Coordinates of C-alpha atoms (C1' of nucleotides) in Angstrom, one line a residue:
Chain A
X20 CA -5.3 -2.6 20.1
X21 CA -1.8 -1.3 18.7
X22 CA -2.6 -1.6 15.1
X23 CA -0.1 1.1 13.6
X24 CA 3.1 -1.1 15.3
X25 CA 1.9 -4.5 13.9
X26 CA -1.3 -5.6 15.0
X27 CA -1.4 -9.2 14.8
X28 CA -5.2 -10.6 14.1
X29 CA -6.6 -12.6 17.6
X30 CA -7.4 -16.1 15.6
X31 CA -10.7 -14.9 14.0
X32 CA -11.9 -16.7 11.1
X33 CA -14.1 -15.8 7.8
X34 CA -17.7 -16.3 9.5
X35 CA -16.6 -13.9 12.4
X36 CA -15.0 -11.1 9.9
X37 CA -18.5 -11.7 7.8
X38 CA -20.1 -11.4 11.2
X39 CA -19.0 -7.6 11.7
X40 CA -20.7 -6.5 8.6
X41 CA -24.6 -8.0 9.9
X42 CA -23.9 -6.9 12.9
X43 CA -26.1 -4.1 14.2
X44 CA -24.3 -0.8 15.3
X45 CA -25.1 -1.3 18.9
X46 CA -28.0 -4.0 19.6
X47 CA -30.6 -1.9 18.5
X48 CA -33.7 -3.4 17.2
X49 CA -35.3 -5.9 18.7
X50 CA -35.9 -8.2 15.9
X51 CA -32.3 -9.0 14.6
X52 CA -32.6 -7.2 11.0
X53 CA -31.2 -3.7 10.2
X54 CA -33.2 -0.7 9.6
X55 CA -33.6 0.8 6.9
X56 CA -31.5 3.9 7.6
X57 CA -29.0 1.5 8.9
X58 CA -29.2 -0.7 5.8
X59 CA -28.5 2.4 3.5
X60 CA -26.1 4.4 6.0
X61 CA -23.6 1.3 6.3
X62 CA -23.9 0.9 2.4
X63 CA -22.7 4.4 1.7
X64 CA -20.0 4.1 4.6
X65 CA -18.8 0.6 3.3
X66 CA -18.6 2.5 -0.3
X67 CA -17.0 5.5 0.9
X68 CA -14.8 3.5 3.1
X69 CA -13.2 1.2 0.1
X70 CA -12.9 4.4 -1.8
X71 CA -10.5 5.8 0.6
X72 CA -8.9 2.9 2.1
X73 CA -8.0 1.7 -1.5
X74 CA -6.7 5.2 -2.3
X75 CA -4.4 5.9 0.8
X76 CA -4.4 2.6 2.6
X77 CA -5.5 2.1 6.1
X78 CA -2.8 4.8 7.7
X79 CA -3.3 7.4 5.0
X80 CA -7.3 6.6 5.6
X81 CA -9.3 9.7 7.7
X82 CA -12.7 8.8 9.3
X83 CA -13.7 12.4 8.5
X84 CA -13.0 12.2 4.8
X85 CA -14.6 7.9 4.6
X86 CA -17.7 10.2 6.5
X87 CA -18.1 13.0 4.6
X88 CA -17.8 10.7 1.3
X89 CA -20.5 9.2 2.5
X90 CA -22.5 12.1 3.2
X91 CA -22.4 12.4 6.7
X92 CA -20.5 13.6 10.1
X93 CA -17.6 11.4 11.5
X94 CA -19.9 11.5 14.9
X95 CA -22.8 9.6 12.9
X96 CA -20.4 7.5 10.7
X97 CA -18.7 6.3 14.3
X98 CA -22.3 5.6 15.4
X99 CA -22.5 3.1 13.0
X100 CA -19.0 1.6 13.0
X101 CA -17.6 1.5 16.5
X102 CA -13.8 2.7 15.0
X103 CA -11.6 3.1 11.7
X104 CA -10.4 -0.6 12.4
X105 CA -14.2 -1.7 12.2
X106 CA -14.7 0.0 9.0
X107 CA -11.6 -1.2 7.7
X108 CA -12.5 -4.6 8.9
X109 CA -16.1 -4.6 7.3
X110 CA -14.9 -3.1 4.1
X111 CA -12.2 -6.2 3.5
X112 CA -15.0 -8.8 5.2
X113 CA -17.8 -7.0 1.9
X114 CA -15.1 -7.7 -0.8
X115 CA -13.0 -10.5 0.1
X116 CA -16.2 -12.7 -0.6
X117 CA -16.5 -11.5 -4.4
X118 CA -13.2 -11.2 -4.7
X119 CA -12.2 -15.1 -4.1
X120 CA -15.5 -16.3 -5.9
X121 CA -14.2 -16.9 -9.1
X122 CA -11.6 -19.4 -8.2
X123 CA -14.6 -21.7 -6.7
X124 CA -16.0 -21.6 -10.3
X125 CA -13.1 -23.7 -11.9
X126 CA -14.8 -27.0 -12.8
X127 CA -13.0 -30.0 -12.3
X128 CA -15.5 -31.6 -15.1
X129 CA -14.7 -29.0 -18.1
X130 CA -12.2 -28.9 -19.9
X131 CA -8.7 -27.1 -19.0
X132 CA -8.4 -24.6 -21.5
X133 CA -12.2 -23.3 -21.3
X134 CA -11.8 -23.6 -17.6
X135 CA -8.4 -21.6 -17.3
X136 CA -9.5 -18.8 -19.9
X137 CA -13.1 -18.7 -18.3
X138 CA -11.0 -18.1 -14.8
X139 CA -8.5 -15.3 -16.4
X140 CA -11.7 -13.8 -17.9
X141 CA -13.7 -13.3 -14.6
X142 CA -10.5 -12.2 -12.8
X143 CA -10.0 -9.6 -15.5
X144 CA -13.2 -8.5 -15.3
X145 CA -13.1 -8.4 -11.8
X146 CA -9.9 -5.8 -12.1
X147 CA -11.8 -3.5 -14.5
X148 CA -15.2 -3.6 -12.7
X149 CA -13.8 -3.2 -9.0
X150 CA -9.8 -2.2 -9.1
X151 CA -10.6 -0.7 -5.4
X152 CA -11.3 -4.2 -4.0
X153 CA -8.5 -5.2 -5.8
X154 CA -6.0 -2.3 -4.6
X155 CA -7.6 -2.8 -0.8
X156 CA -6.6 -6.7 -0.7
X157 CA -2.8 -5.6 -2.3
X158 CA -2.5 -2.8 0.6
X159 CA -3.6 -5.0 3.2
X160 CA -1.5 -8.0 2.3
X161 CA 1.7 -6.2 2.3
X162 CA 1.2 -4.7 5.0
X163 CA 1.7 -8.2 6.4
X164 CA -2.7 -9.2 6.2
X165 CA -2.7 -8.0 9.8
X166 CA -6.6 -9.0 9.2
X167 CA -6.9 -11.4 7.0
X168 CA -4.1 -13.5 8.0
X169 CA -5.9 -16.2 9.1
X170 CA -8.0 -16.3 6.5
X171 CA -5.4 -16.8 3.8
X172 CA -3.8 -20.0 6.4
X173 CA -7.0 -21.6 6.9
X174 CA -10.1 -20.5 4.0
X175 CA -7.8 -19.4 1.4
X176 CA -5.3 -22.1 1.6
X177 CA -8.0 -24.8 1.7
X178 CA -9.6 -23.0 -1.4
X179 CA -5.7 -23.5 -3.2
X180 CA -5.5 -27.1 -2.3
X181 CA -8.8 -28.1 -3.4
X182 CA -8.6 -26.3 -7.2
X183 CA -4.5 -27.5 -6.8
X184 CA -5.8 -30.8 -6.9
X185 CA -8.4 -30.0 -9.9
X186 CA -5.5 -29.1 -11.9
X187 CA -3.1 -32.6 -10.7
X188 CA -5.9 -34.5 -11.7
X189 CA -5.9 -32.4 -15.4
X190 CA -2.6 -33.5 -15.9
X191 CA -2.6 -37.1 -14.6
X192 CA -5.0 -37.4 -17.2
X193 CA -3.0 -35.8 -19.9
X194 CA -5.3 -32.7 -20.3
X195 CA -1.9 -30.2 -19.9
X196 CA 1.4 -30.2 -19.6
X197 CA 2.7 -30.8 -16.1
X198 CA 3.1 -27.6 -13.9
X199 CA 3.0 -26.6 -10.6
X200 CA -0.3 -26.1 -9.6
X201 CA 0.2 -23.4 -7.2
X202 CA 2.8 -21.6 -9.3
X203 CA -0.1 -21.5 -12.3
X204 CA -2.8 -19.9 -9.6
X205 CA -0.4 -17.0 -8.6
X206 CA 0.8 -16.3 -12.1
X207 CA -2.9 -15.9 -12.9
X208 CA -3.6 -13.7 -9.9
X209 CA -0.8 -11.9 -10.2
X210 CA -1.1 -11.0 -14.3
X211 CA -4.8 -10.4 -13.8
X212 CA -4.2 -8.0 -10.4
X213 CA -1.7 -6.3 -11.9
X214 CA -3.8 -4.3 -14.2
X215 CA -6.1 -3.2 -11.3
X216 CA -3.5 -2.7 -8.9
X217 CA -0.9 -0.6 -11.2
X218 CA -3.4 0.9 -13.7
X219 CA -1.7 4.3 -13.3
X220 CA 1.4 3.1 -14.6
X221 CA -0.5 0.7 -17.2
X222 CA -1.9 3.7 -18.2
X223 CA 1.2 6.3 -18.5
X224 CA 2.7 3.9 -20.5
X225 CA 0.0 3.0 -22.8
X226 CA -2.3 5.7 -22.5
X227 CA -5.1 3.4 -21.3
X228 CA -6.5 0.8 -18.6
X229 CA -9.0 -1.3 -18.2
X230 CA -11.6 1.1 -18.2
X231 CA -11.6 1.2 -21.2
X232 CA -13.3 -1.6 -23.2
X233 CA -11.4 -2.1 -26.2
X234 CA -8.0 -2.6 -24.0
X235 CA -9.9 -5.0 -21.4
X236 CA -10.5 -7.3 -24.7
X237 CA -7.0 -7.1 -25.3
X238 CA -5.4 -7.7 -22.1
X239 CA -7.9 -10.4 -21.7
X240 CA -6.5 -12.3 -24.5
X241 CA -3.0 -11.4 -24.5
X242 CA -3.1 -12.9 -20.9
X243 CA -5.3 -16.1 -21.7
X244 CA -3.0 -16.6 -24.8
X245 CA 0.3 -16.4 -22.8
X246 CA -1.0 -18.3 -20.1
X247 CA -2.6 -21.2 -21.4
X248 CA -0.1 -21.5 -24.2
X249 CA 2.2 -21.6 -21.1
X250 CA 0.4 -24.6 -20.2
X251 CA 0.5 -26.2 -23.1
X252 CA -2.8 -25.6 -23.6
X253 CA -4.9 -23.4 -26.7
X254 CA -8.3 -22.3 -27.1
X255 CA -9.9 -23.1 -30.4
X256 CA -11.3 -19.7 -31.9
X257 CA -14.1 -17.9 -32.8
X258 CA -13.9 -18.9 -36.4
X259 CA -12.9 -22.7 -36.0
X260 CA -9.6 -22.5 -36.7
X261 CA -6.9 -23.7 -34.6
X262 CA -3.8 -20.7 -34.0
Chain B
X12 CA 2.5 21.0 0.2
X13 CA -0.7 19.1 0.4
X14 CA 0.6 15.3 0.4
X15 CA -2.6 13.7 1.8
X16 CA -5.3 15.2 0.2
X17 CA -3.4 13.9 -2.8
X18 CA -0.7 16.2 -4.3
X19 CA 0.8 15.6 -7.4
X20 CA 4.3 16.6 -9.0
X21 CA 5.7 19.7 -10.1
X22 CA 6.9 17.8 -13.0
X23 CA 10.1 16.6 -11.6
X24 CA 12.1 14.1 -14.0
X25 CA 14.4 11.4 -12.5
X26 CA 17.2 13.7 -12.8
X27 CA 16.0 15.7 -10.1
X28 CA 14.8 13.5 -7.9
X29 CA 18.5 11.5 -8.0
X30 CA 20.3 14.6 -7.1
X31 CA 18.2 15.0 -4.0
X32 CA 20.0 11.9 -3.0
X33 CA 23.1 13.6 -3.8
X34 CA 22.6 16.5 -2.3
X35 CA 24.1 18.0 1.0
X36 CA 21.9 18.4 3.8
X37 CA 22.3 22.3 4.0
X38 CA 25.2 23.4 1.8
X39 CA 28.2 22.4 4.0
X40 CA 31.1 21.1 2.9
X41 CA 33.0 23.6 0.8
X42 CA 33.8 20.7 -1.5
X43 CA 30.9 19.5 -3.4
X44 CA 31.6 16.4 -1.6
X45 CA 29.7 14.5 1.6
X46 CA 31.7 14.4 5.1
X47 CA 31.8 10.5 6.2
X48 CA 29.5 11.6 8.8
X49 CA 27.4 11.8 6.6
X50 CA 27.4 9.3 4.0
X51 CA 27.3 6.9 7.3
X52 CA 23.7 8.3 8.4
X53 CA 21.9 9.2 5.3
X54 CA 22.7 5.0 4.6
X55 CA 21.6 4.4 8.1
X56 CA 18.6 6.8 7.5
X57 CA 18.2 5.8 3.8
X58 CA 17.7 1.5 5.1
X59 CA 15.7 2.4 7.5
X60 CA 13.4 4.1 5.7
X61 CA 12.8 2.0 3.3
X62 CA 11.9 -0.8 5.8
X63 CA 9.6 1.6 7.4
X64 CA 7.9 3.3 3.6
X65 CA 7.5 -0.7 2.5
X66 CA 5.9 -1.9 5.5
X67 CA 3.5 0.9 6.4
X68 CA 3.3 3.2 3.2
X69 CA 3.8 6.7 3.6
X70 CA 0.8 7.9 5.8
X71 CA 1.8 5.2 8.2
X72 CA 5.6 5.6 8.5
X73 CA 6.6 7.6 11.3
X74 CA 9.8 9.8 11.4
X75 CA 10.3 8.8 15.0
X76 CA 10.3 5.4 14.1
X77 CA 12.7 5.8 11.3
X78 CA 14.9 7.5 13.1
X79 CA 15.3 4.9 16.1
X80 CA 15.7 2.3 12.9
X81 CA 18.8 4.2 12.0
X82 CA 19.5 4.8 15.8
X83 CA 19.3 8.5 16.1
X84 CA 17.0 11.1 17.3
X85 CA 14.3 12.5 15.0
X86 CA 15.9 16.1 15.5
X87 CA 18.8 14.7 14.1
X88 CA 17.6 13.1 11.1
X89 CA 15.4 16.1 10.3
X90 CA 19.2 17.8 10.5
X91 CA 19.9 15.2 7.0
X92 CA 16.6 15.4 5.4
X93 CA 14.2 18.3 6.0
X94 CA 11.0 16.5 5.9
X95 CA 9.3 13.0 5.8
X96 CA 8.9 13.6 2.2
X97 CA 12.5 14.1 1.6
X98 CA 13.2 11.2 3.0
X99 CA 10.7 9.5 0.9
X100 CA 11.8 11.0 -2.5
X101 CA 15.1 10.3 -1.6
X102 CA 14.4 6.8 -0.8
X103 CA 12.5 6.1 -4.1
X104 CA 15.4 7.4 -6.2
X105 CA 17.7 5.5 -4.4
X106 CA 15.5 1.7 -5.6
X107 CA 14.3 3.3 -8.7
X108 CA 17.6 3.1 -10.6
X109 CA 18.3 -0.4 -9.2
X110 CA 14.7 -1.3 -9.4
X111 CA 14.5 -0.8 -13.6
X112 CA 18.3 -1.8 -14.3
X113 CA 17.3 -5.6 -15.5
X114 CA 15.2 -4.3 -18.6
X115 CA 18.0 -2.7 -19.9
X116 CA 20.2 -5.6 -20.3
X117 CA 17.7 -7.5 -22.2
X118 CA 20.3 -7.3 -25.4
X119 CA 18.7 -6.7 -29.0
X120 CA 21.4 -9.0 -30.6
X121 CA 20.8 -12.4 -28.1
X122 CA 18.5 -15.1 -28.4
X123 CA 14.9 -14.3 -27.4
X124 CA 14.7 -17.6 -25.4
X125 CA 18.0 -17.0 -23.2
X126 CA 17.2 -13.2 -22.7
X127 CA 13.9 -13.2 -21.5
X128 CA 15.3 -16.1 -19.4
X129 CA 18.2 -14.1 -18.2
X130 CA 15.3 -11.2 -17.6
X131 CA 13.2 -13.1 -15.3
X132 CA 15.8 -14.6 -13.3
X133 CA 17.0 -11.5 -12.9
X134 CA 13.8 -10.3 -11.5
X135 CA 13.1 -12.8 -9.4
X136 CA 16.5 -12.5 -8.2
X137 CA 15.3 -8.7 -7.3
X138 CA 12.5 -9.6 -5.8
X139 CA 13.8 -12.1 -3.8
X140 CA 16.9 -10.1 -2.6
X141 CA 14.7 -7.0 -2.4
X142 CA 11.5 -7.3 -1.5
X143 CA 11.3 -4.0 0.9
X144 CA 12.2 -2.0 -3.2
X145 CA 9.2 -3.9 -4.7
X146 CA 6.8 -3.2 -2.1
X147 CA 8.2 0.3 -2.0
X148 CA 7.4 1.1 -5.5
X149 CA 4.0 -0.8 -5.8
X150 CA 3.2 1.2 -2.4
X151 CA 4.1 4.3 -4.8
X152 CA 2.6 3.1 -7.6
X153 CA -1.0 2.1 -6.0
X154 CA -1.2 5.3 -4.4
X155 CA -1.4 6.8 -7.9
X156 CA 2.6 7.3 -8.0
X157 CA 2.1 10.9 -6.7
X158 CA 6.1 11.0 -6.7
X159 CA 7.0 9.5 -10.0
X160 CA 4.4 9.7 -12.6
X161 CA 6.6 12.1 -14.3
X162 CA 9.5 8.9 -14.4
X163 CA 7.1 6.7 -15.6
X164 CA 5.5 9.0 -18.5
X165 CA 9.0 9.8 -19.5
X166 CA 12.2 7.4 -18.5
X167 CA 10.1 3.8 -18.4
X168 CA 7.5 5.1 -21.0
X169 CA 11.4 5.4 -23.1
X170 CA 12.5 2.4 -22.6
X171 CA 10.1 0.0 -22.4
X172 CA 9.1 1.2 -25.9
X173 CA 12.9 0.7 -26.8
X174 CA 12.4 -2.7 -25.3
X175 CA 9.1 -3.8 -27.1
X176 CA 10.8 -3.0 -30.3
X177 CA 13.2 -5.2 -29.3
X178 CA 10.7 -8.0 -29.0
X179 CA 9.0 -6.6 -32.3
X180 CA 12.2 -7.2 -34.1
X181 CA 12.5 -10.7 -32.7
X182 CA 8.9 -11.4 -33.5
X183 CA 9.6 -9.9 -37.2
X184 CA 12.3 -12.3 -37.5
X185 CA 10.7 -15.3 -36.6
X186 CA 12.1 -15.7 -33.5
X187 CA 8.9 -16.0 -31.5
X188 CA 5.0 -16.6 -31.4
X189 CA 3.6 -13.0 -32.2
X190 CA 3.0 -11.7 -28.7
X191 CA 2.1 -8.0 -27.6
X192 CA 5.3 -6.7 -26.3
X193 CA 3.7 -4.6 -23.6
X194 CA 1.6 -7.4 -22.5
X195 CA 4.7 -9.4 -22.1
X196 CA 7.0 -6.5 -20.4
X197 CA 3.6 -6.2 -17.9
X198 CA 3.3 -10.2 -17.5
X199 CA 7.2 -10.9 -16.4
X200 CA 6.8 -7.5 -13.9
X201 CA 3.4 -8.8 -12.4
X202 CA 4.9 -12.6 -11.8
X203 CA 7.9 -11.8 -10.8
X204 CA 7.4 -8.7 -8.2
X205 CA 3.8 -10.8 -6.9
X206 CA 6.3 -13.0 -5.2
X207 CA 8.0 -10.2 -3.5
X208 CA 4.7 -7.7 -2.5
X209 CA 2.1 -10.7 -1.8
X210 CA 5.0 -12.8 0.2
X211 CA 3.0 -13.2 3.2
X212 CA 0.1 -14.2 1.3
X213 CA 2.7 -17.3 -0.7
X214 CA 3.8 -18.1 2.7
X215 CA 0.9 -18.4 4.0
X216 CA -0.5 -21.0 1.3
X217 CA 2.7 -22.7 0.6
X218 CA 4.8 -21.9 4.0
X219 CA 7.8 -21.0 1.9
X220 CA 8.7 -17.6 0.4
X221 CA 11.3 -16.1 -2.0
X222 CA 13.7 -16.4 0.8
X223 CA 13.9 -20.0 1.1
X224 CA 16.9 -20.6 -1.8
X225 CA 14.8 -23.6 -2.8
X226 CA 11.6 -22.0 -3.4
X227 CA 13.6 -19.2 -5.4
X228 CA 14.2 -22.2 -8.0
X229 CA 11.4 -23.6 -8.3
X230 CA 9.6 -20.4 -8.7
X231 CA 12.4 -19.1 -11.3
X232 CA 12.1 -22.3 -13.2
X233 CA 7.8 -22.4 -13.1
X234 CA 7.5 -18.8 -14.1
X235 CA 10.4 -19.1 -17.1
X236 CA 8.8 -22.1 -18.2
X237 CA 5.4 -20.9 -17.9
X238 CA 6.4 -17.5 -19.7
X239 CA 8.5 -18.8 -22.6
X240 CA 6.3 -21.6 -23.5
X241 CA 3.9 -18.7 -23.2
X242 CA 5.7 -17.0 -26.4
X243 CA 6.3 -20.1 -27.6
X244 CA 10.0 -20.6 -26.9
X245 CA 12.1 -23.4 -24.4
X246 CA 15.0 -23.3 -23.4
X247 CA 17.9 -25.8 -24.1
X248 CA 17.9 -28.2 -20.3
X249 CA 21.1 -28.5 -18.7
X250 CA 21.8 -31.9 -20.2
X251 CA 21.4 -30.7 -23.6
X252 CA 17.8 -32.7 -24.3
X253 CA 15.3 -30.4 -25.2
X254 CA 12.2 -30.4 -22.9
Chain C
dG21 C1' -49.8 14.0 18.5
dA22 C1' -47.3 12.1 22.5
dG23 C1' -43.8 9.2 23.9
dG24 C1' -39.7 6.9 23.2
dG25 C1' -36.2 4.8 20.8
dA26 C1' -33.3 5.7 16.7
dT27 C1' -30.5 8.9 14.4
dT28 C1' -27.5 13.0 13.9
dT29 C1' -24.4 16.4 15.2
dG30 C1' -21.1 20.0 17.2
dA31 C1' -18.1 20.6 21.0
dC32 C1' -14.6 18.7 23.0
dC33 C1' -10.5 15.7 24.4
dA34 C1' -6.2 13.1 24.4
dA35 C1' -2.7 11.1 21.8
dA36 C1' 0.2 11.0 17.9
dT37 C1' 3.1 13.3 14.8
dG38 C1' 5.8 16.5 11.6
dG39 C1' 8.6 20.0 12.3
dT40 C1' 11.4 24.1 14.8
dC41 C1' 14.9 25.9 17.7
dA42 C1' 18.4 27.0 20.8
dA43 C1' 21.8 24.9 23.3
dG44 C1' 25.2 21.6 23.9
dA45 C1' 28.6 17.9 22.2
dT46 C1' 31.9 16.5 19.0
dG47 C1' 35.4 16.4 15.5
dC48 C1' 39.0 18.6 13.1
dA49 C1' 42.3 21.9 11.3
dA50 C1' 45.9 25.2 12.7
Chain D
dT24 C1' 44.9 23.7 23.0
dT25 C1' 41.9 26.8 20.6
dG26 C1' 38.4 28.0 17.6
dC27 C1' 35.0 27.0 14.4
dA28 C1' 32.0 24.2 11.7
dT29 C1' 29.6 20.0 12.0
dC30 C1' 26.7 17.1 14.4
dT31 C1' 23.2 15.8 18.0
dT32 C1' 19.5 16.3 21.1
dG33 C1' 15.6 17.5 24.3
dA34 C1' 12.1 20.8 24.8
dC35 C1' 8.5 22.6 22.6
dC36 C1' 4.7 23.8 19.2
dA37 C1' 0.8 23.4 15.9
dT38 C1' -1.9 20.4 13.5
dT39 C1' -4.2 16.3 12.6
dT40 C1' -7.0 12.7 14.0
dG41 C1' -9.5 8.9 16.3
dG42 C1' -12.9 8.8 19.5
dT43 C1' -16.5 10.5 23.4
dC44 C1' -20.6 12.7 25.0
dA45 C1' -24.6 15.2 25.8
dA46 C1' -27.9 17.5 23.5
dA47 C1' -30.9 17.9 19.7
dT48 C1' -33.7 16.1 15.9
dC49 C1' -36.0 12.5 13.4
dC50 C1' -39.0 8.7 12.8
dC51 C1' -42.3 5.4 14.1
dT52 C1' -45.8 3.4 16.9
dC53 C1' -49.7 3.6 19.8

DNA sequence: GAGGGATTTGACCAAATGGTCAAGATGCAA
DNA sequence: TTGCATCTTGACCATTTGGTCAAATCCCTC
């Protein structure tokens, strides 16, 4: 499989990539479960491996380094995983799942502006709890999603049109000013991804990221602020009064 | 020089890294000057390596790929820069300069509305005509900017303060809603390069990209809207009603 | 505690890749 | 044309790296 000049992915879809991660290493057990070895062994690979792959990206990536991370010899880590594209493969299959979750939360019955702030919190959250994830899904989209392509055409896109539609329906009813849907999703993806994705230069140009606490409260509401004002929208605050 | 196991900078400032642009392959020339020979294939070299640095990072970039990009033999491009991470450095000074020129027009004495409009059309002008430079320097940037941390703690740590002041002013003066300047600065970069380094992903989803003139507009009009009413400005529409 | 599958590893291999070098080709000034 | 510096290249080298394999060790069941 020529994946350094431009894999393209074969047509395989969510459930198959999930598929990889259950998988046993080679057929092993007769009941279908994992091991216990196996159960911990693939967890401290899968760690490792997001580690490394966030770090240097899939090319820049050693199996000997994502092995001895995880405590162990490439031989045993390849026993596991049948190549670096597997690992690679499991790794984006373990985070894509959390990483799209929040987006299913928005709840077409709330009310925009606690639904839009509620999204930009758990994305910001996400981007100070796991920048990895976040810096393993940047790499591996521009690198042209040679994996996840057709996931973003088919799951993703579904996903878009669907919470798209959520928001229509806010401003037929005159919840928020009228905007474009889609551009409103990947403003809010990209402010919130940012942060993860570029923390080194968020933080040699303000001395901190979002590790630490105090600055994750305030990006969170600078964002929310910008955004749903954006939108026409405010949140009333703590204290009862309106901005 | 131990690039993959993560090497960092000798403290370099932009200066230095421009002049290795600049500078003659190995001292010829008596005249400071370059022979036309060679301006021709450090361009040739120079293109081509960014479309290969963008597409596959560093680690994944080949110089034998380069070089048949800029149609000519590795030996020979070797002959114009003497290692893969020449050509890198030199190909990161030559966006960089480009790359930050639209902050420094945001002007001190215009109207907050029309400059941060001006701003992000600019950007998204970049990141539509340049897409290779953006995912060049978040490439650089995710890796932990092992080449220009130094640029960024000094140079853009200089004049993005110079620019939030800017905004601080404007917000002093009434001009605007009372907005964290950084915040902002971060906001417009994250929007406006998110179309540019997650372009498969947007065509993917919406089958359009920056490329498509059409989709330029509409995502230069959604983002300035979004972001001035944001910071609670508008801008006078073309017909002279306000929005 | 014996037997057999599961797990682990070091030795090894082939391909890819960054870089060197000497020799040849080319362009240019006198 | 001649002579010299510039330019270009193929052959070659050392290292890195993904992956294989057979042998050993571990773990669990009977």
């Amino acid at each position: 499989m020529n994946w350094e000049q431009g894999w393209y992915p074969s047509g395989q879809k969510a459930e198959q990539l999930m598929a990889d991660l259950g998988g046993q290493a080679q057929a092993s057990l007769k009941s279908g479960g994992l091991s216990r070895i196996q159960e911990k062994n693939r967890s401290l690979i899968l760690e490792a491996a997001l580690g490394e792959f966030s770090m240097k990206g899939f090319s820049g990536a050693t199996v000997e380094r994502i092995a001895a991370d995880a405590g162990m010899s490439k031989s045993n880590l390849l026993y596991y995983f049948s190549s670096k594209e597997a690992i690679y493969n499991a790794t984006l299959a373990h985070i894509l799942e959390v990483w799209l979750a929040p987006l299913k939360t928005l709840n077409p019955d709330g009310e925009p502006a606690q639904e839009l702030a509620a999204y930009i919190r758990q994305k910001i959250e996400m981007s100070a709890r796991f920048p990895e994830a976040s810096r393993l899904f940047a790499n591996e989209v521009m690198q042209g999603a040679p994996q996840i392509l057709p996931i973003l055409q088919t799951d993703l896109k579904r996903l878009v049109a669907e919470k798209s539609q959520v928001i229509e329906d806010w401003i037929a009813a005159g919840k928020m000013r009228s905007v474009d849907p889609v551009h409103l999703i990947f403003t809010i993806w990209a402010t919130t991804q940012h942060y993860a994705d570029f923390s080194v230069q968020i933080k040699a140009l303000t001395g901190k990221d979002l590790s630490d606490a105090a600055f994750q409260a305030e990006t969170e509401a600078a964002v929310t602020t910008l955004i749903l004002n954006g939108v026409g929208l405010s949140l009333p605050s703590e204290d009862g009064l309106a901005e």
